[in-house]
Short mmCIF file of C-alpha atoms and ligand atoms in Angstrom, two decimals:
data_model
loop_
_atom_site.label_atom_id
_atom_site.label_comp_id
_atom_site.label_asym_id
_atom_site.label_seq_id
_atom_site.Cartn_x
_atom_site.Cartn_y
_atom_site.Cartn_z
CA MET A 26 -23.03 -12.61 10.73
CA SER A 27 -19.80 -10.65 10.24
CA HIS A 28 -18.84 -7.67 12.40
CA PRO A 29 -15.47 -5.91 12.34
CA ASN A 30 -14.96 -6.59 16.06
CA ILE A 31 -16.39 -10.12 16.19
CA LEU A 32 -14.42 -12.46 13.97
CA VAL A 33 -16.26 -15.69 13.24
CA THR A 34 -14.86 -18.75 11.49
CA ASP A 35 -16.57 -22.05 10.82
CA SER A 36 -14.38 -25.00 9.91
CA ASP A 37 -13.92 -28.67 10.84
CA GLY A 38 -17.05 -28.64 13.00
CA ILE A 39 -15.79 -25.74 15.14
CA VAL A 40 -17.21 -22.23 15.15
CA SER A 41 -14.68 -19.79 16.59
CA ILE A 42 -15.96 -16.46 17.91
CA GLU A 43 -13.10 -14.02 18.45
CA ILE A 44 -13.67 -10.72 20.28
CA SER A 45 -11.37 -8.23 18.57
CA ARG A 46 -11.63 -4.55 19.44
CA ARG A 47 -8.14 -4.07 20.71
CA ASP A 48 -8.08 -0.27 20.83
CA LYS A 49 -10.82 -0.49 23.50
CA LYS A 50 -9.46 -3.60 25.24
CA ASN A 51 -12.10 -5.71 23.49
CA ALA A 52 -14.91 -3.94 25.39
CA ILE A 53 -18.22 -5.28 24.09
CA THR A 54 -20.87 -3.02 22.54
CA GLY A 55 -24.52 -3.83 21.81
CA ASP A 56 -23.70 -4.57 18.15
CA MET A 57 -20.94 -6.93 19.24
CA TYR A 58 -23.34 -8.85 21.51
CA ARG A 59 -25.75 -9.08 18.58
CA ALA A 60 -22.99 -10.39 16.29
CA MET A 61 -22.04 -13.00 18.90
CA SER A 62 -25.72 -13.98 19.25
CA ASP A 63 -25.93 -14.42 15.47
CA ALA A 64 -22.83 -16.62 15.53
CA LEU A 65 -24.25 -18.75 18.35
CA GLY A 66 -27.58 -19.01 16.50
CA HIS A 67 -25.74 -20.19 13.38
CA ALA A 68 -23.73 -22.70 15.41
CA ARG A 69 -26.88 -24.00 17.09
CA GLU A 70 -28.81 -24.45 13.83
CA GLN A 71 -26.09 -25.98 11.67
CA ARG A 72 -25.72 -29.73 12.18
CA HIS A 73 -22.13 -29.73 10.94
CA VAL A 74 -21.12 -27.43 13.85
CA ARG A 75 -20.24 -29.51 16.91
CA VAL A 76 -18.33 -27.09 19.16
CA VAL A 77 -18.03 -23.33 19.73
CA LEU A 78 -14.79 -21.70 20.82
CA ILE A 79 -14.97 -18.23 22.41
CA ARG A 80 -11.69 -16.36 22.48
CA GLY A 81 -9.85 -13.07 22.43
CA GLN A 82 -6.13 -12.90 21.68
CA SER A 83 -3.20 -14.38 23.62
CA ASP A 84 -2.86 -11.19 25.71
CA LEU A 85 -6.48 -10.04 26.00
CA PHE A 86 -9.97 -11.49 26.45
CA THR A 87 -12.29 -8.54 27.11
CA ALA A 88 -12.60 -5.51 29.39
CA GLY A 89 -16.29 -6.37 29.66
CA ASN A 90 -19.30 -4.34 28.70
CA ASP A 91 -18.57 -1.05 26.96
CA LEU A 92 -18.82 1.54 29.73
CA GLY A 93 -19.89 4.20 27.22
CA ASP A 94 -22.93 2.04 26.43
CA PHE A 95 -23.64 1.71 30.16
CA LEU A 96 -23.31 5.47 30.60
CA HIS A 97 -26.06 6.16 28.08
CA ARG A 98 -28.35 3.36 29.17
CA LYS A 99 -31.65 4.11 30.89
CA ALA A 100 -33.38 1.77 33.33
CA ASN A 101 -35.74 0.16 30.83
CA ASP A 102 -33.51 0.16 27.74
CA PRO A 103 -33.21 -3.38 26.35
CA SER A 104 -29.74 -4.87 26.71
CA ALA A 105 -28.28 -6.90 23.84
CA ALA A 106 -26.22 -8.76 26.44
CA ILE A 107 -29.32 -10.52 27.79
CA PRO A 108 -30.32 -12.43 24.60
CA PHE A 109 -26.63 -13.31 24.12
CA LEU A 110 -26.40 -14.70 27.66
CA HIS A 111 -29.67 -16.62 27.24
CA LEU A 112 -28.33 -18.26 24.08
CA LEU A 113 -25.06 -19.05 25.80
CA SER A 114 -26.71 -20.49 28.90
CA ALA A 115 -29.08 -22.71 26.88
CA PHE A 116 -26.49 -23.70 24.27
CA GLU A 117 -26.73 -27.46 23.71
CA LYS A 118 -23.33 -28.05 22.10
CA PRO A 119 -20.00 -27.86 23.96
CA LEU A 120 -18.59 -24.38 24.58
CA VAL A 121 -14.84 -23.93 24.98
CA ALA A 122 -13.28 -20.63 26.10
CA ALA A 123 -9.68 -19.39 25.80
CA VAL A 124 -8.94 -16.52 28.18
CA ALA A 125 -5.83 -14.34 28.37
CA GLY A 126 -5.08 -10.91 29.80
CA ASN A 127 -8.01 -8.91 31.13
CA ALA A 128 -11.32 -10.73 31.56
CA VAL A 129 -13.50 -8.16 33.28
CA GLY A 130 -17.21 -8.30 34.16
CA ILE A 131 -18.99 -10.35 31.52
CA GLY A 132 -15.51 -11.45 30.43
CA THR A 133 -15.52 -13.52 33.62
CA THR A 134 -19.24 -14.24 34.07
CA LEU A 135 -19.72 -15.65 30.56
CA LEU A 136 -17.14 -18.31 31.45
CA LEU A 137 -19.56 -19.72 34.04
CA HIS A 138 -21.69 -20.87 31.07
CA CYS A 139 -18.84 -22.53 29.20
CA ASP A 140 -17.93 -26.20 29.49
CA LEU A 141 -14.15 -26.11 29.15
CA VAL A 142 -12.23 -22.97 30.09
CA TYR A 143 -8.50 -22.58 29.47
CA ALA A 144 -6.65 -19.57 30.86
CA ALA A 145 -3.22 -18.15 30.09
CA GLU A 146 -0.83 -17.44 32.95
CA ASN A 147 -1.29 -13.74 32.15
CA ALA A 148 -5.08 -13.86 32.60
CA LEU A 149 -6.51 -11.35 35.06
CA PHE A 150 -10.14 -11.76 36.02
CA GLN A 151 -12.36 -9.22 37.75
CA LEU A 152 -15.99 -8.94 38.84
CA PRO A 153 -16.11 -5.21 39.59
CA PHE A 154 -19.91 -4.86 39.70
CA VAL A 155 -20.14 -3.48 43.25
CA LYS A 156 -17.21 -1.14 42.61
CA LEU A 157 -19.17 0.20 39.63
CA ALA A 158 -22.29 0.60 41.81
CA LEU A 159 -23.93 -2.30 39.94
CA CYS A 160 -24.74 -5.90 40.94
CA PRO A 161 -23.87 -9.33 39.51
CA GLU A 162 -25.21 -10.41 36.11
CA ALA A 163 -25.25 -13.45 33.85
CA GLY A 164 -26.46 -15.70 36.65
CA SER A 165 -23.13 -15.27 38.43
CA SER A 166 -24.76 -14.79 41.86
CA LEU A 167 -26.03 -18.37 41.50
CA LEU A 168 -23.30 -20.03 39.43
CA LEU A 169 -20.18 -18.66 41.11
CA PRO A 170 -21.08 -19.76 44.68
CA ARG A 171 -22.11 -23.11 43.21
CA VAL A 172 -18.59 -23.77 41.89
CA ALA A 173 -16.54 -21.72 44.35
CA GLY A 174 -18.55 -21.81 47.60
CA HIS A 175 -20.13 -18.81 49.29
CA GLN A 176 -17.09 -17.17 50.90
CA ARG A 177 -14.91 -17.30 47.81
CA ALA A 178 -17.75 -16.06 45.60
CA ALA A 179 -18.51 -13.32 48.12
CA GLU A 180 -14.89 -12.19 48.15
CA LEU A 181 -14.75 -12.00 44.34
CA LEU A 182 -18.17 -10.36 43.92
CA LEU A 183 -18.23 -8.04 46.95
CA LEU A 184 -14.66 -6.75 46.90
CA GLY A 185 -14.41 -6.90 43.11
CA GLU A 186 -10.60 -7.01 43.08
CA PRO A 187 -8.69 -8.48 40.11
CA PHE A 188 -7.60 -12.10 40.57
CA ASP A 189 -5.20 -14.32 38.70
CA ALA A 190 -5.60 -17.52 36.71
CA ALA A 191 -4.49 -19.76 39.60
CA THR A 192 -7.25 -18.25 41.76
CA ALA A 193 -9.82 -18.75 38.99
CA CYS A 194 -8.65 -22.35 38.65
CA SER A 195 -8.99 -23.04 42.36
CA ALA A 196 -12.37 -21.25 42.37
CA GLY A 197 -13.45 -23.97 39.95
CA PHE A 198 -14.36 -22.20 36.72
CA VAL A 199 -11.05 -22.57 34.87
CA ASN A 200 -9.99 -26.06 33.84
CA ARG A 201 -6.32 -25.42 33.22
CA VAL A 202 -3.74 -22.63 33.24
CA VAL A 203 -1.21 -22.68 30.40
CA ALA A 204 1.54 -20.45 29.03
CA ALA A 205 0.12 -17.60 26.94
CA ASP A 206 1.75 -18.90 23.77
CA GLN A 207 0.13 -22.31 24.33
CA LEU A 208 -3.37 -21.01 25.04
CA MET A 209 -4.98 -21.06 21.61
CA ASP A 210 -3.42 -24.41 20.67
CA THR A 211 -4.61 -25.93 23.96
CA ALA A 212 -8.16 -24.65 23.53
CA MET A 213 -8.28 -25.64 19.87
CA ALA A 214 -6.96 -29.13 20.65
CA ALA A 215 -9.77 -29.59 23.18
CA ALA A 216 -12.32 -28.26 20.66
CA ARG A 217 -11.03 -30.70 18.02
CA LYS A 218 -11.28 -33.62 20.46
CA LEU A 219 -14.87 -32.66 21.26
CA ALA A 220 -15.71 -32.23 17.56
CA ALA A 221 -14.56 -35.79 16.87
CA LEU A 222 -16.87 -37.31 19.52
CA PRO A 223 -20.45 -38.46 18.89
CA ALA A 224 -22.52 -35.24 18.86
CA GLN A 225 -25.67 -36.76 20.31
CA SER A 226 -23.81 -38.23 23.29
CA LEU A 227 -22.13 -34.88 23.92
CA ALA A 228 -25.47 -33.06 23.82
CA VAL A 229 -27.15 -35.53 26.18
CA THR A 230 -24.19 -35.47 28.59
CA LYS A 231 -24.11 -31.67 28.63
CA ALA A 232 -27.89 -31.50 29.20
CA LEU A 233 -27.60 -33.97 32.10
CA LEU A 234 -24.71 -32.01 33.63
CA LYS A 235 -26.81 -28.85 33.53
CA ARG A 236 -29.90 -30.33 35.19
CA PRO A 237 -30.78 -28.73 38.55
CA PRO A 238 -28.28 -29.88 41.19
CA ASP A 239 -30.93 -30.45 43.86
CA ARG A 240 -32.32 -33.65 42.33
CA SER A 241 -31.53 -36.92 44.08
CA ALA A 242 -28.99 -39.48 42.83
CA LEU A 243 -31.91 -41.82 42.10
CA GLU A 244 -33.63 -39.17 39.97
CA ALA A 245 -30.38 -38.52 38.08
CA MET A 246 -29.83 -42.25 37.61
CA ASP A 247 -33.34 -42.77 36.24
CA GLU A 248 -33.06 -39.82 33.87
CA GLU A 249 -29.66 -41.01 32.63
CA ALA A 250 -31.07 -44.49 32.08
CA ILE A 251 -33.72 -43.15 29.67
CA TYR A 252 -31.12 -41.40 27.50
CA PHE A 253 -28.69 -44.31 27.85
CA ALA A 254 -31.29 -46.79 26.56
CA ASP A 255 -31.81 -44.65 23.44
CA LEU A 256 -28.13 -44.00 22.79
CA VAL A 257 -27.04 -47.63 23.16
CA ALA A 258 -29.33 -48.53 20.26
CA GLU A 259 -28.09 -45.73 17.95
CA PRO A 260 -25.88 -46.49 14.92
CA ALA A 261 -23.02 -44.42 16.38
CA ALA A 262 -22.75 -46.61 19.48
CA LYS A 263 -23.18 -49.83 17.48
CA GLU A 264 -20.33 -48.80 15.17
CA ILE A 265 -18.03 -48.00 18.12
CA PHE A 266 -18.79 -51.36 19.80
CA SER A 267 -18.27 -53.29 16.54
CA ALA A 268 -15.01 -51.48 15.80
CA PHE A 269 -13.66 -52.37 19.24
CA LEU A 270 -14.58 -56.04 18.89
CA GLU A 271 -13.22 -56.19 15.32
CA LYS A 272 -9.98 -54.42 16.40
CA ARG A 273 -10.36 -51.57 13.89
CA SER A 274 -10.98 -47.80 13.99
CA PRO A 275 -14.62 -46.70 13.97
CA ASP A 276 -15.92 -45.40 10.64
CA PRO A 277 -16.54 -41.65 11.24
CA THR A 278 -19.33 -41.57 8.63
CA LYS A 279 -21.27 -44.06 10.74
CA ILE A 280 -20.75 -41.89 13.84
CA HIS A 281 -21.35 -38.46 12.39
CA GLY A 282 -23.59 -39.33 9.43
CA ASN A 283 -23.08 -36.99 6.50
CA ASN A 284 -21.62 -34.30 8.74
CA THR A 285 -18.04 -35.61 8.83
N1 LIG B 212 -15.61 0.18 27.98
C1 LIG B 212 -15.23 1.14 27.13
N2 LIG B 212 -13.93 1.43 26.89
C2 LIG B 212 -13.00 0.74 27.56
C3 LIG B 212 -13.33 -0.27 28.46
C4 LIG B 212 -14.71 -0.54 28.67
N3 LIG B 212 -15.13 -1.54 29.47
N4 LIG B 212 -12.20 -0.79 28.97
C5 LIG B 212 -11.17 -0.14 28.39
N5 LIG B 212 -11.66 0.81 27.53
C6 LIG B 212 -10.90 1.73 26.70
C7 LIG B 212 -10.31 2.87 27.51
O1 LIG B 212 -11.27 3.89 27.71
C8 LIG B 212 -9.17 3.28 26.62
O2 LIG B 212 -9.70 4.02 25.55
P1 LIG B 212 -8.90 5.31 25.00
O3 LIG B 212 -7.56 4.78 24.53
O4 LIG B 212 -9.75 5.81 23.88
O5 LIG B 212 -8.77 6.26 26.16
C9 LIG B 212 -8.69 1.95 26.05
O6 LIG B 212 -9.78 1.05 26.16
C10 LIG B 212 -7.51 1.37 26.79
O7 LIG B 212 -7.89 1.24 28.15
P2 LIG B 212 -6.86 1.47 29.35
O8 LIG B 212 -7.66 1.63 30.59
O9 LIG B 212 -5.91 2.55 29.00
O10 LIG B 212 -6.08 0.06 29.33
P3 LIG B 212 -5.25 -0.58 30.54
O11 LIG B 212 -4.46 -1.68 29.92
O12 LIG B 212 -4.52 0.45 31.31
O13 LIG B 212 -6.36 -1.21 31.51
C11 LIG B 212 -8.37 -2.45 31.99
C12 LIG B 212 -7.16 -2.28 31.07
C13 LIG B 212 -9.28 -3.50 31.38
C14 LIG B 212 -7.89 -2.91 33.39
C15 LIG B 212 -9.09 -1.08 32.13
O14 LIG B 212 -9.28 -0.56 30.83
C16 LIG B 212 -10.44 -1.18 32.79
O15 LIG B 212 -10.52 -1.29 34.00
N6 LIG B 212 -11.52 -1.10 31.98
C17 LIG B 212 -12.86 -1.05 32.51
C18 LIG B 212 -13.33 -2.44 32.89
C19 LIG B 212 -14.76 -2.43 33.36
O16 LIG B 212 -15.09 -1.84 34.38
N7 LIG B 212 -15.67 -3.10 32.61
C20 LIG B 212 -17.07 -3.16 32.91
C21 LIG B 212 -17.36 -4.39 33.66
S1 LIG B 212 -19.07 -4.52 34.13
#
């Protein structure tokens, strides 16, 4: 799972995936996508992992796909970015991202698949696909207008100019903008909070949030009710209810089983 430019740690229920190829502005090569896919696969399979944090450093996220790789790519060459993006998009556990400095191309579009995104004041996003004579990827032509509306998405995807963290926040895909020296602590604090919550409830809530948006409120309500009926009878919920009524803290072993 290890790669010199993809630093993976696994502790306290949090897998951290750090993009680290600073001499090339963290540009991502095929091997780096594969290493990130391996890390996501590990995080998906291991029950003790509850959250994944994707990060660069406090002054740099990524300059996007390695342009040298693009230069040598032919039309039908398989792209290692695609399996990575599929894993990311279908990932059942919460994904937190910490973004600082340049976040170009996939450095911005991968955020559309994350659940909580924190950006440093120095973050600079860019979707330069048209400028590069390419077109949007990672589902961004669907996901960006969904959060930002057509005109804002069109401005960011057609003109492809860099935009700051405040713009990303108002476009709807960044939760909060913080000082650069607070970024990693902020993202890690959110990851820790998520890791302490009942994993099954998180997974069900995330799955419900990602259901197609065109269903009716009644359909959503009925689907929620099915999951709700199961969860309310689970030991985790029973322990939380009992703890409240008995004025004590819940026993984490009864909420997380052996994976505390
Ligand atoms: N792929 C490959 N190498 C890249 C790269 C990329 N996406 N982005 C930066 N690099 C390399 C540069 O070639 C340079 O390498 P060198 O020192 O061997 O010459 C090094 O990283 C530093 O880049 P530089 O452009 O000097 O840094 P900067 O701070 O002036 O600018 C960026 C940073 C991110 C604004 C600029 O590098 C850039 O625009 N990169 C391309 C982004 C891009 O188009 N990505 C593809 C999206 S689909």
